[in-house]
Each structure stands twice: as structure tokens, then as C-alpha cells.
PDB file of C-alpha atoms in Angstrom:
ATOM      1  CA  MET A   1      10.278 -21.229  -2.471  1.00  0.00           C
ATOM      2  CA  THR A   2      11.980 -24.027  -0.505  1.00  0.00           C
ATOM      3  CA  ASP A   3      10.344 -26.498   1.885  1.00  0.00           C
ATOM      4  CA  ALA A   4      12.098 -24.700   4.750  1.00  0.00           C
ATOM      5  CA  ASP A   5      10.497 -21.412   3.707  1.00  0.00           C
ATOM      6  CA  ALA A   6       7.068 -23.010   3.685  1.00  0.00           C
ATOM      7  CA  SER A   7       7.447 -24.577   7.157  1.00  0.00           C
ATOM      8  CA  SER A   8       9.116 -21.620   8.973  1.00  0.00           C
ATOM      9  CA  PRO A   9       6.997 -18.603   9.961  1.00  0.00           C
ATOM     10  CA  PHE A  10       7.742 -15.221   8.436  1.00  0.00           C
ATOM     11  CA  ARG A  11       8.291 -12.733  11.295  1.00  0.00           C
ATOM     12  CA  LEU A  12       7.072  -9.150  11.006  1.00  0.00           C
ATOM     13  CA  ALA A  13       8.162  -6.679  13.694  1.00  0.00           C
ATOM     14  CA  TYR A  14       6.127  -3.498  14.107  1.00  0.00           C
ATOM     15  CA  VAL A  15       6.381  -0.435  16.315  1.00  0.00           C
ATOM     16  CA  PRO A  16       3.545   1.107  18.378  1.00  0.00           C
ATOM     17  CA  GLY A  17       0.961   2.965  16.325  1.00  0.00           C
ATOM     18  CA  VAL A  18       1.532   0.965  13.126  1.00  0.00           C
ATOM     19  CA  THR A  19      -1.383  -1.228  12.055  1.00  0.00           C
ATOM     20  CA  PRO A  20      -0.242  -4.012   9.690  1.00  0.00           C
ATOM     21  CA  THR A  21      -3.665  -5.712   9.505  1.00  0.00           C
ATOM     22  CA  LYS A  22      -4.237  -5.128   5.783  1.00  0.00           C
ATOM     23  CA  TRP A  23      -0.811  -6.460   4.783  1.00  0.00           C
ATOM     24  CA  VAL A  24      -1.162  -9.484   7.063  1.00  0.00           C
ATOM     25  CA  ARG A  25      -4.477 -10.339   5.398  1.00  0.00           C
ATOM     26  CA  ILE A  26      -3.006 -10.070   1.884  1.00  0.00           C
ATOM     27  CA  TRP A  27      -0.055 -12.243   2.948  1.00  0.00           C
ATOM     28  CA  ALA A  28      -2.445 -14.942   4.209  1.00  0.00           C
ATOM     29  CA  GLU A  29      -4.323 -14.860   0.896  1.00  0.00           C
ATOM     30  CA  ARG A  30      -1.189 -15.122  -1.264  1.00  0.00           C
ATOM     31  CA  LEU A  31       0.954 -17.416   0.883  1.00  0.00           C
ATOM     32  CA  PRO A  32      -1.402 -19.593   2.947  1.00  0.00           C
ATOM     33  CA  ASP A  33       1.379 -22.158   3.418  1.00  0.00           C
ATOM     34  CA  VAL A  34       3.715 -19.633   5.131  1.00  0.00           C
ATOM     35  CA  PRO A  35       2.434 -18.429   8.535  1.00  0.00           C
ATOM     36  CA  LEU A  36       3.158 -14.811   9.420  1.00  0.00           C
ATOM     37  CA  THR A  37       4.086 -14.042  13.039  1.00  0.00           C
ATOM     38  CA  LEU A  38       3.717 -10.505  14.444  1.00  0.00           C
ATOM     39  CA  VAL A  39       6.510  -9.267  16.728  1.00  0.00           C
ATOM     40  CA  PRO A  40       5.666  -6.032  18.623  1.00  0.00           C
ATOM     41  CA  VAL A  41       8.781  -3.955  19.381  1.00  0.00           C
ATOM     42  CA  SER A  42       9.499  -0.481  20.693  1.00  0.00           C
ATOM     43  CA  ALA A  43      10.624   2.140  18.198  1.00  0.00           C
ATOM     44  CA  ALA A  44      14.041   2.333  19.872  1.00  0.00           C
ATOM     45  CA  ASP A  45      14.612  -1.440  19.867  1.00  0.00           C
ATOM     46  CA  ALA A  46      13.381  -2.174  16.328  1.00  0.00           C
ATOM     47  CA  PRO A  47      16.741  -1.764  14.484  1.00  0.00           C
ATOM     48  CA  ASP A  48      18.621  -4.061  16.892  1.00  0.00           C
ATOM     49  CA  GLN A  49      15.827  -6.631  16.700  1.00  0.00           C
ATOM     50  CA  LEU A  50      16.249  -6.746  12.924  1.00  0.00           C
ATOM     51  CA  ARG A  51      20.048  -6.865  13.043  1.00  0.00           C
ATOM     52  CA  GLY A  52      19.803  -9.691  15.596  1.00  0.00           C
ATOM     53  CA  ARG A  53      17.474 -11.646  13.244  1.00  0.00           C
ATOM     54  CA  SER A  54      14.598 -11.601  15.760  1.00  0.00           C
ATOM     55  CA  ALA A  55      12.383 -10.645  12.805  1.00  0.00           C
ATOM     56  CA  ASP A  56      12.624 -10.959   9.028  1.00  0.00           C
ATOM     57  CA  VAL A  57      11.242  -7.482   8.304  1.00  0.00           C
ATOM     58  CA  GLY A  58      10.041  -4.598  10.439  1.00  0.00           C
ATOM     59  CA  LEU A  59       7.738  -1.604  10.216  1.00  0.00           C
ATOM     60  CA  VAL A  60       9.849   1.080  11.891  1.00  0.00           C
ATOM     61  CA  ARG A  61       9.878   4.812  12.513  1.00  0.00           C
ATOM     62  CA  LEU A  62      12.558   6.856  10.791  1.00  0.00           C
ATOM     63  CA  PRO A  63      15.197   7.978  11.438  1.00  0.00           C
ATOM     64  CA  ILE A  64      16.985   4.786  12.487  1.00  0.00           C
ATOM     65  CA  ASP A  65      20.588   3.628  12.547  1.00  0.00           C
ATOM     66  CA  ARG A  66      20.819   2.126   9.053  1.00  0.00           C
ATOM     67  CA  THR A  67      23.970   0.094   9.741  1.00  0.00           C
ATOM     68  CA  GLY A  68      23.427  -3.297   8.124  1.00  0.00           C
ATOM     69  CA  LEU A  69      19.814  -2.515   7.274  1.00  0.00           C
ATOM     70  CA  SER A  70      17.845  -1.688   4.143  1.00  0.00           C
ATOM     71  CA  ALA A  71      14.772   0.540   4.416  1.00  0.00           C
ATOM     72  CA  ILE A  72      11.933   1.666   2.174  1.00  0.00           C
ATOM     73  CA  PRO A  73       9.897   4.712   3.331  1.00  0.00           C
ATOM     74  CA  LEU A  74       6.172   3.931   3.151  1.00  0.00           C
ATOM     75  CA  TYR A  75       4.148   6.870   4.448  1.00  0.00           C
ATOM     76  CA  THR A  76       4.258   9.963   6.672  1.00  0.00           C
ATOM     77  CA  GLU A  77       2.166  10.772   9.746  1.00  0.00           C
ATOM     78  CA  ILE A  78       1.113  14.233  10.838  1.00  0.00           C
ATOM     79  CA  PRO A  79       1.763  15.384  14.437  1.00  0.00           C
ATOM     80  CA  VAL A  80      -1.110  16.118  16.811  1.00  0.00           C
ATOM     81  CA  VAL A  81      -1.373  17.655  20.263  1.00  0.00           C
ATOM     82  CA  VAL A  82      -3.207  15.639  22.927  1.00  0.00           C
ATOM     83  CA  ALA A  83      -5.169  17.701  25.468  1.00  0.00           C
ATOM     84  CA  PRO A  84      -7.949  17.307  28.060  1.00  0.00           C
ATOM     85  CA  LYS A  85     -11.454  17.524  26.612  1.00  0.00           C
ATOM     86  CA  ASN A  86     -12.138  20.810  28.434  1.00  0.00           C
ATOM     87  CA  HIS A  87      -8.934  22.488  27.208  1.00  0.00           C
ATOM     88  CA  VAL A  88      -9.102  25.440  24.810  1.00  0.00           C
ATOM     89  CA  VAL A  89      -7.380  23.273  22.160  1.00  0.00           C
ATOM     90  CA  ALA A  90     -10.584  21.233  21.875  1.00  0.00           C
ATOM     91  CA  ALA A  91     -12.377  24.239  20.363  1.00  0.00           C
ATOM     92  CA  VAL A  92     -10.180  24.435  17.243  1.00  0.00           C
ATOM     93  CA  ASP A  93      -9.286  22.122  14.333  1.00  0.00           C
ATOM     94  CA  GLU A  94      -5.531  22.726  14.416  1.00  0.00           C
ATOM     95  CA  VAL A  95      -2.853  24.658  16.260  1.00  0.00           C
ATOM     96  CA  SER A  96       0.664  25.857  15.519  1.00  0.00           C
ATOM     97  CA  ILE A  97       3.848  25.484  17.523  1.00  0.00           C
ATOM     98  CA  ALA A  98       3.514  29.145  18.524  1.00  0.00           C
ATOM     99  CA  ASP A  99       0.070  28.431  20.001  1.00  0.00           C
ATOM    100  CA  LEU A 100       1.712  26.017  22.451  1.00  0.00           C
ATOM    101  CA  ALA A 101       4.354  28.476  23.693  1.00  0.00           C
ATOM    102  CA  ASP A 102       2.738  28.991  27.119  1.00  0.00           C
ATOM    103  CA  GLU A 103       1.707  25.359  27.659  1.00  0.00           C
ATOM    104  CA  ILE A 104       3.590  22.703  29.620  1.00  0.00           C
ATOM    105  CA  ILE A 105       4.540  20.063  27.057  1.00  0.00           C
ATOM    106  CA  GLN A 106       5.277  16.517  28.205  1.00  0.00           C
ATOM    107  CA  HIS A 107       8.368  15.083  26.522  1.00  0.00           C
ATOM    108  CA  PRO A 108       8.561  11.301  27.169  1.00  0.00           C
ATOM    109  CA  LEU A 109      11.864   9.463  26.953  1.00  0.00           C
ATOM    110  CA  ASP A 110      10.484   7.281  24.148  1.00  0.00           C
ATOM    111  CA  ASP A 111       9.398  10.272  22.040  1.00  0.00           C
ATOM    112  CA  VAL A 112       9.616   9.369  18.325  1.00  0.00           C
ATOM    113  CA  LEU A 113       9.435  12.922  16.947  1.00  0.00           C
ATOM    114  CA  VAL A 114      12.641  14.724  15.981  1.00  0.00           C
ATOM    115  CA  TRP A 115      12.597  18.252  17.388  1.00  0.00           C
ATOM    116  CA  ASP A 116      14.902  21.180  16.765  1.00  0.00           C
ATOM    117  CA  ARG A 117      13.405  22.475  19.986  1.00  0.00           C
ATOM    118  CA  VAL A 118      10.558  20.977  21.992  1.00  0.00           C
ATOM    119  CA  PRO A 119       7.722  23.541  22.055  1.00  0.00           C
ATOM    120  CA  GLY A 120       6.158  25.105  25.125  1.00  0.00           C
ATOM    121  CA  LEU A 121       7.371  24.933  28.707  1.00  0.00           C
ATOM    122  CA  PRO A 122       9.198  21.844  29.981  1.00  0.00           C
ATOM    123  CA  ALA A 123       7.598  19.656  32.646  1.00  0.00           C
ATOM    124  CA  ALA A 124       9.412  19.080  35.940  1.00  0.00           C
ATOM    125  CA  ASP A 125      10.351  15.539  34.913  1.00  0.00           C
ATOM    126  CA  ARG A 126      10.278  13.579  31.685  1.00  0.00           C
ATOM    127  CA  PRO A 127       7.881  10.603  31.775  1.00  0.00           C
ATOM    128  CA  ALA A 128       9.429   7.264  30.806  1.00  0.00           C
ATOM    129  CA  THR A 129       6.901   6.364  28.114  1.00  0.00           C
ATOM    130  CA  THR A 130       4.246   7.888  25.900  1.00  0.00           C
ATOM    131  CA  ALA A 131       1.630   5.940  27.875  1.00  0.00           C
ATOM    132  CA  ASP A 132       2.864   7.627  31.089  1.00  0.00           C
ATOM    133  CA  ALA A 133       2.690  11.035  29.396  1.00  0.00           C
ATOM    134  CA  ILE A 134      -0.914  10.350  28.341  1.00  0.00           C
ATOM    135  CA  GLU A 135      -1.801   9.669  31.991  1.00  0.00           C
ATOM    136  CA  LEU A 136      -0.280  12.985  33.032  1.00  0.00           C
ATOM    137  CA  VAL A 137      -2.202  14.876  30.343  1.00  0.00           C
ATOM    138  CA  ALA A 138      -5.434  13.195  31.473  1.00  0.00           C
ATOM    139  CA  ALA A 139      -4.627  14.373  35.009  1.00  0.00           C
ATOM    140  CA  GLY A 140      -4.371  17.947  33.737  1.00  0.00           C
ATOM    141  CA  VAL A 141      -0.571  18.161  33.800  1.00  0.00           C
ATOM    142  CA  GLY A 142       0.398  19.657  30.460  1.00  0.00           C
ATOM    143  CA  LEU A 143      -0.110  18.580  26.846  1.00  0.00           C
ATOM    144  CA  LEU A 144       1.617  16.066  24.576  1.00  0.00           C
ATOM    145  CA  VAL A 145       2.619  16.173  20.881  1.00  0.00           C
ATOM    146  CA  VAL A 146       2.814  12.770  19.140  1.00  0.00           C
ATOM    147  CA  PRO A 147       2.247  11.227  15.694  1.00  0.00           C
ATOM    148  CA  GLN A 148      -1.455  10.800  14.999  1.00  0.00           C
ATOM    149  CA  SER A 149      -1.356   6.990  15.163  1.00  0.00           C
ATOM    150  CA  LEU A 150      -0.002   7.109  18.735  1.00  0.00           C
ATOM    151  CA  ALA A 151      -2.780   9.473  19.758  1.00  0.00           C
ATOM    152  CA  ARG A 152      -5.270   6.962  18.361  1.00  0.00           C
ATOM    153  CA  LEU A 153      -3.487   4.066  20.073  1.00  0.00           C
ATOM    154  CA  HIS A 154      -3.742   5.796  23.477  1.00  0.00           C
ATOM    155  CA  HIS A 155      -7.152   7.379  22.893  1.00  0.00           C
ATOM    156  CA  ARG A 156      -9.297   8.095  25.947  1.00  0.00           C
ATOM    157  CA  LYS A 157     -12.801   9.533  26.209  1.00  0.00           C
ATOM    158  CA  ASP A 158     -11.541  12.376  28.410  1.00  0.00           C
ATOM    159  CA  LEU A 159      -8.907  13.487  25.881  1.00  0.00           C
ATOM    160  CA  VAL A 160      -8.925  15.051  22.402  1.00  0.00           C
ATOM    161  CA  TYR A 161      -6.200  15.549  19.812  1.00  0.00           C
ATOM    162  CA  ARG A 162      -5.783  18.263  17.198  1.00  0.00           C
ATOM    163  CA  THR A 163      -3.385  18.682  14.246  1.00  0.00           C
ATOM    164  CA  VAL A 164      -0.175  20.660  14.810  1.00  0.00           C
ATOM    165  CA  SER A 165       0.169  22.398  11.454  1.00  0.00           C
ATOM    166  CA  ASP A 166       3.918  23.068  11.571  1.00  0.00           C
ATOM    167  CA  GLY A 167       5.138  20.257  13.816  1.00  0.00           C
ATOM    168  CA  PRO A 168       7.635  17.537  12.791  1.00  0.00           C
ATOM    169  CA  GLU A 169       6.170  14.609  10.873  1.00  0.00           C
ATOM    170  CA  SER A 170       6.951  10.945  11.524  1.00  0.00           C
ATOM    171  CA  ARG A 171       7.899   8.586   8.679  1.00  0.00           C
ATOM    172  CA  ILE A 172       7.114   4.889   8.680  1.00  0.00           C
ATOM    173  CA  ALA A 173       9.435   2.573   6.736  1.00  0.00           C
ATOM    174  CA  LEU A 174       9.816  -1.114   5.975  1.00  0.00           C
ATOM    175  CA  SER A 175      13.267  -2.332   7.032  1.00  0.00           C
ATOM    176  CA  TRP A 176      15.176  -5.642   6.963  1.00  0.00           C
ATOM    177  CA  PRO A 177      18.771  -6.920   7.197  1.00  0.00           C
ATOM    178  CA  GLU A 178      20.438  -5.872   3.947  1.00  0.00           C
ATOM    179  CA  ASP A 179      22.091  -9.273   3.435  1.00  0.00           C
ATOM    180  CA  GLU A 180      18.787 -11.119   3.944  1.00  0.00           C
ATOM    181  CA  THR A 181      16.726  -9.928   0.978  1.00  0.00           C
ATOM    182  CA  THR A 182      15.094 -13.314   0.521  1.00  0.00           C
ATOM    183  CA  GLU A 183      12.255 -14.325  -1.780  1.00  0.00           C
ATOM    184  CA  LEU A 184       9.811 -13.935   1.115  1.00  0.00           C
ATOM    185  CA  VAL A 185      11.156 -10.482   1.934  1.00  0.00           C
ATOM    186  CA  GLU A 186      10.685  -9.492  -1.715  1.00  0.00           C
ATOM    187  CA  GLU A 187       7.152 -10.855  -1.497  1.00  0.00           C
ATOM    188  CA  PHE A 188       6.353  -8.679   1.521  1.00  0.00           C
ATOM    189  CA  ILE A 189       7.925  -5.634  -0.138  1.00  0.00           C
ATOM    190  CA  GLY A 190       5.581  -6.213  -3.074  1.00  0.00           C
ATOM    191  CA  ILE A 191       2.573  -6.418  -0.750  1.00  0.00           C
ATOM    192  CA  VAL A 192       3.273  -3.174   1.115  1.00  0.00           C
ATOM    193  CA  ARG A 193       3.993  -1.418  -2.188  1.00  0.00           C
ATOM    194  CA  GLY A 194       0.659  -2.542  -3.593  1.00  0.00           C
ATOM    195  CA  ARG A 195       1.950  -4.866  -6.292  1.00  0.00           C
ATOM    196  CA  THR A 196      -0.606  -7.306  -7.647  1.00  0.00           C
ATOM    197  CA  VAL A 197      -0.223 -11.063  -7.394  1.00  0.00           C
ATOM    198  CA  ASN A 198       0.824 -11.178 -11.071  1.00  0.00           C
ATOM    199  CA  SER A 199       3.492  -8.489 -10.718  1.00  0.00           C
ATOM    200  CA  SER A 200       6.858  -9.394 -12.189  1.00  0.00           C
ATOM    201  CA  ARG A 201       8.495  -8.969  -8.756  1.00  0.00           C
ATOM    202  CA  GLY A 202       5.749 -10.714  -6.850  1.00  0.00           C
ATOM    203  CA  ARG A 203       4.713 -14.326  -7.116  1.00  0.00           C
ATOM    204  CA  THR A 204       5.175 -16.090 -10.440  1.00  0.00           C
ATOM    205  CA  PRO A 205       2.376 -14.836 -12.707  1.00  0.00           C
ATOM    206  CA  ALA A 206      -0.077 -17.293 -14.123  1.00  0.00           C
ATOM    207  CA  ALA A 207       0.733 -18.459 -17.645  1.00  0.00           C
ATOM    208  CA  ALA A 208      -1.049 -16.384 -20.219  1.00  0.00           C
ATOM    209  CA  GLU A 209      -3.503 -18.154 -22.466  1.00  0.00           C
ATOM    210  CA  PRO A 210      -2.285 -18.428 -26.057  1.00  0.00           C
ATOM    211  CA  LYS A 211      -3.953 -16.083 -28.472  1.00  0.00           C
ATOM    212  CA  LYS A 212      -6.568 -17.761 -30.612  1.00  0.00           C
ATOM    213  CA  LYS A 213      -5.909 -17.638 -34.340  1.00  0.00           C
ATOM    214  CA  ARG A 214      -8.683 -16.636 -36.676  1.00  0.00           C
ATOM    215  CA  PRO A 215      -9.823 -19.584 -38.788  1.00  0.00           C
ATOM    216  CA  ALA A 216      -8.606 -19.528 -42.393  1.00  0.00           C
ATOM    217  CA  ALA A 217     -11.220 -18.621 -44.952  1.00  0.00           C
ATOM    218  CA  SER A 218     -12.865 -21.638 -46.627  1.00  0.00           C
ATOM    219  CA  SER A 219     -11.877 -22.294 -50.236  1.00  0.00           C
ATOM    220  CA  SER A 220     -15.555 -22.318 -51.087  1.00  0.00           C
ATOM    221  CA  ALA A 221     -16.149 -18.913 -49.524  1.00  0.00           C
ATOM    222  CA  ARG A 222     -17.215 -16.191 -51.914  1.00  0.00           C
ATOM    223  CA  GLN A 223     -14.321 -13.922 -52.778  1.00  0.00           C
ATOM    224  CA  LYS A 224     -14.637 -10.215 -53.239  1.00  0.00           C
ATOM    225  CA  PRO A 225     -13.926  -8.941 -56.745  1.00  0.00           C
ATOM    226  CA  ALA A 226     -10.647  -7.193 -57.335  1.00  0.00           C
ATOM    227  CA  ALA A 227     -10.630  -3.425 -57.298  1.00  0.00           C
ATOM    228  CA  GLY A 228     -11.919  -2.029 -60.581  1.00  0.00           C
ATOM    229  CA  ALA A 229     -13.450  -5.326 -61.741  1.00  0.00           C
ATOM    230  CA  ARG A 230     -17.026  -5.268 -63.022  1.00  0.00           C
ATOM    231  CA  THR A 231     -19.486  -7.681 -61.548  1.00  0.00           C
ATOM    232  CA  PRO A 232     -21.693  -9.292 -64.227  1.00  0.00           C
ATOM    233  CA  ARG A 233     -25.377  -8.522 -63.897  1.00  0.00           C
ATOM    234  CA  PRO A 234     -28.127 -11.054 -64.360  1.00  0.00           C
ATOM    235  CA  GLY A 235     -29.009 -11.349 -68.049  1.00  0.00           C
ATOM    236  CA  SER A 236     -25.631 -10.060 -69.212  1.00  0.00           C
ATOM    237  CA  GLY A 237     -24.670 -13.384 -70.782  1.00  0.00           C
ATOM    238  CA  ALA A 238     -22.702 -14.734 -67.906  1.00  0.00           C
ATOM    239  CA  LYS A 239     -23.131 -18.337 -66.914  1.00  0.00           C
ATOM    240  CA  GLY A 240     -26.399 -18.853 -65.149  1.00  0.00           C
ATOM    241  CA  GLY A 241     -27.939 -15.668 -66.544  1.00  0.00           C
ATOM    242  CA  LYS A 242     -30.668 -15.266 -69.162  1.00  0.00           C
ATOM    243  CA  PRO A 243     -29.567 -15.455 -72.845  1.00  0.00           C
ATOM    244  CA  LYS A 244     -29.401 -12.317 -74.902  1.00  0.00           C
ATOM    245  CA  GLY A 245     -32.095 -11.886 -77.493  1.00  0.00           C
ATOM    246  CA  GLY A 246     -34.914  -9.779 -78.831  1.00  0.00           C
ATOM    247  CA  LYS A 247     -38.534  -9.938 -77.965  1.00  0.00           C
ATOM    248  CA  LYS A 248     -40.083 -13.318 -77.642  1.00  0.00           C
ATOM    249  CA  GLY A 249     -42.590 -14.035 -80.565  1.00  0.00           C
ATOM    250  CA  LYS A 250     -44.574 -16.886 -82.175  1.00  0.00           C
ATOM    251  CA  PRO A 251     -42.615 -19.604 -84.068  1.00  0.00           C
ATOM    252  CA  ARG A 252     -42.579 -19.148 -87.928  1.00  0.00           C
ATOM    253  CA  ARG A 253     -44.165 -21.790 -90.154  1.00  0.00           C
ATOM    254  CA  ARG A 254     -42.102 -23.390 -92.912  1.00  0.00           C
ATOM    255  CA  SER A 255     -43.425 -22.950 -96.431  1.00  0.00           C
TER     256      SER A 255
END
């Protein structure tokens, strides 16, 4: 890592609904000398912000225009329907697209879901933003289908959200300019992929301690007898044993 890397902040763009808190914390633990700056962007603007170098990496919603960009899918979000607390939807755990056929469905201009056909009945006008659509739902004007994280982001006490079992999912990806895969970008890729600090593609692992050799046996240590060898027993005539002989008697007198 160069001195310039250490002094310049690393810029992370992120779209609404994405919560990068965990990754920011790990970054601060591993690279305390490189500040990380968060750059909130809309889902539609995120690709151009990355191509224009307004951020080093970005947490974006797929699909995006991949021209000049690399991307790694990270996770998928389920769709939910947002409804007033007193709506019939609040009484169930999940609904299907068919269950929404007779409902007015708000379709904001910044919708991030990819539909073959928007379910339900269209509203008179399309709200400009998801936040505007939430206000309309709270006022009792239709329902709204969004990724779960956006429902949490715009949560209100007078609204509920329930899973749409067969609705389109939303994929979150990490993206960056393809010709700017720097050491710091690789570091952030490792963090979001769960690599440990000692991973071969993360920071340089700590040097391993050399293996300790077992001490050589002392020359005075007792050696085991070879296979098949007989070990002398005490009194068998070996050095240090008792001499062979008969019974011990009185000494004989000379004549």
C-alpha cells in the first residue's frame, strides 16, 4: 500500500436499502490508516457514479449497465407488499401475485424490481419515488411491492409488509470500474466475501512461527533392546548381577 493510498479516503457508494455497517466496521479494524467515506446514491445513478470515479466501489442493485464495470453478486432480497395496517393483507404471512389482481398497485418511477407485468390495477399516475408511493399507500391509495430492505427503510407504524411468494427478487452486487481493481478494492472484495485477515487475497498474512524440532535423544539415554534380543535378568551373570553358584555354606578347614 502506498502513502497516497493511506492518506486518501476509500469511497463506498451504496443504494437505498443496503446497510453496509458491518463491512465498514471490519474495514476500520483492518485498515485504520485508510478512512472509508460513504457515498449514498440512487439505484439509477450508481453505475454512472462509479464510471465517473465518484466512488471506488459501490453496492448496487442488479441489473445495471455493465459497460466499463465489474460486478460481484452478493445476495438476493425477497419482494414484499406494503399495505395499511387495517388491510386484509395484514392478516396473512404471504401473498401471491394473483392475490393482488384486484388491488391498485403503485409503480414509482424509481422502482428497482424488474417486472414482466406489474401486478394489480394501475394507479392514475406514477409517483416519482418510492418514498412518495409509501405516502400514498399510507393514505389508503393502493399497495406497493418493493424489496424487503426498502420496506424496512420506509417503515411506518401505520403500515405492514408481507412476503410476495412469486414476485421478482432483487439482487445486490458489489461493483467498481473494471480498470481500477486496486489493492484497496481487492481488500474490500475480501471483506464482503467474508475472507479472514490472513486470507491469501486479503492483507499480507502474519509470518508463521517455525515448527519446533524435537530435541535429539541424549547419548546417555537408555536405549531399547533390538527386536528379538534377550534382556539379562539379575543374577544371570551379567555385569552388576549376583555371581552364579550353589548354596552358601560354612568354610572348610584345612587338614
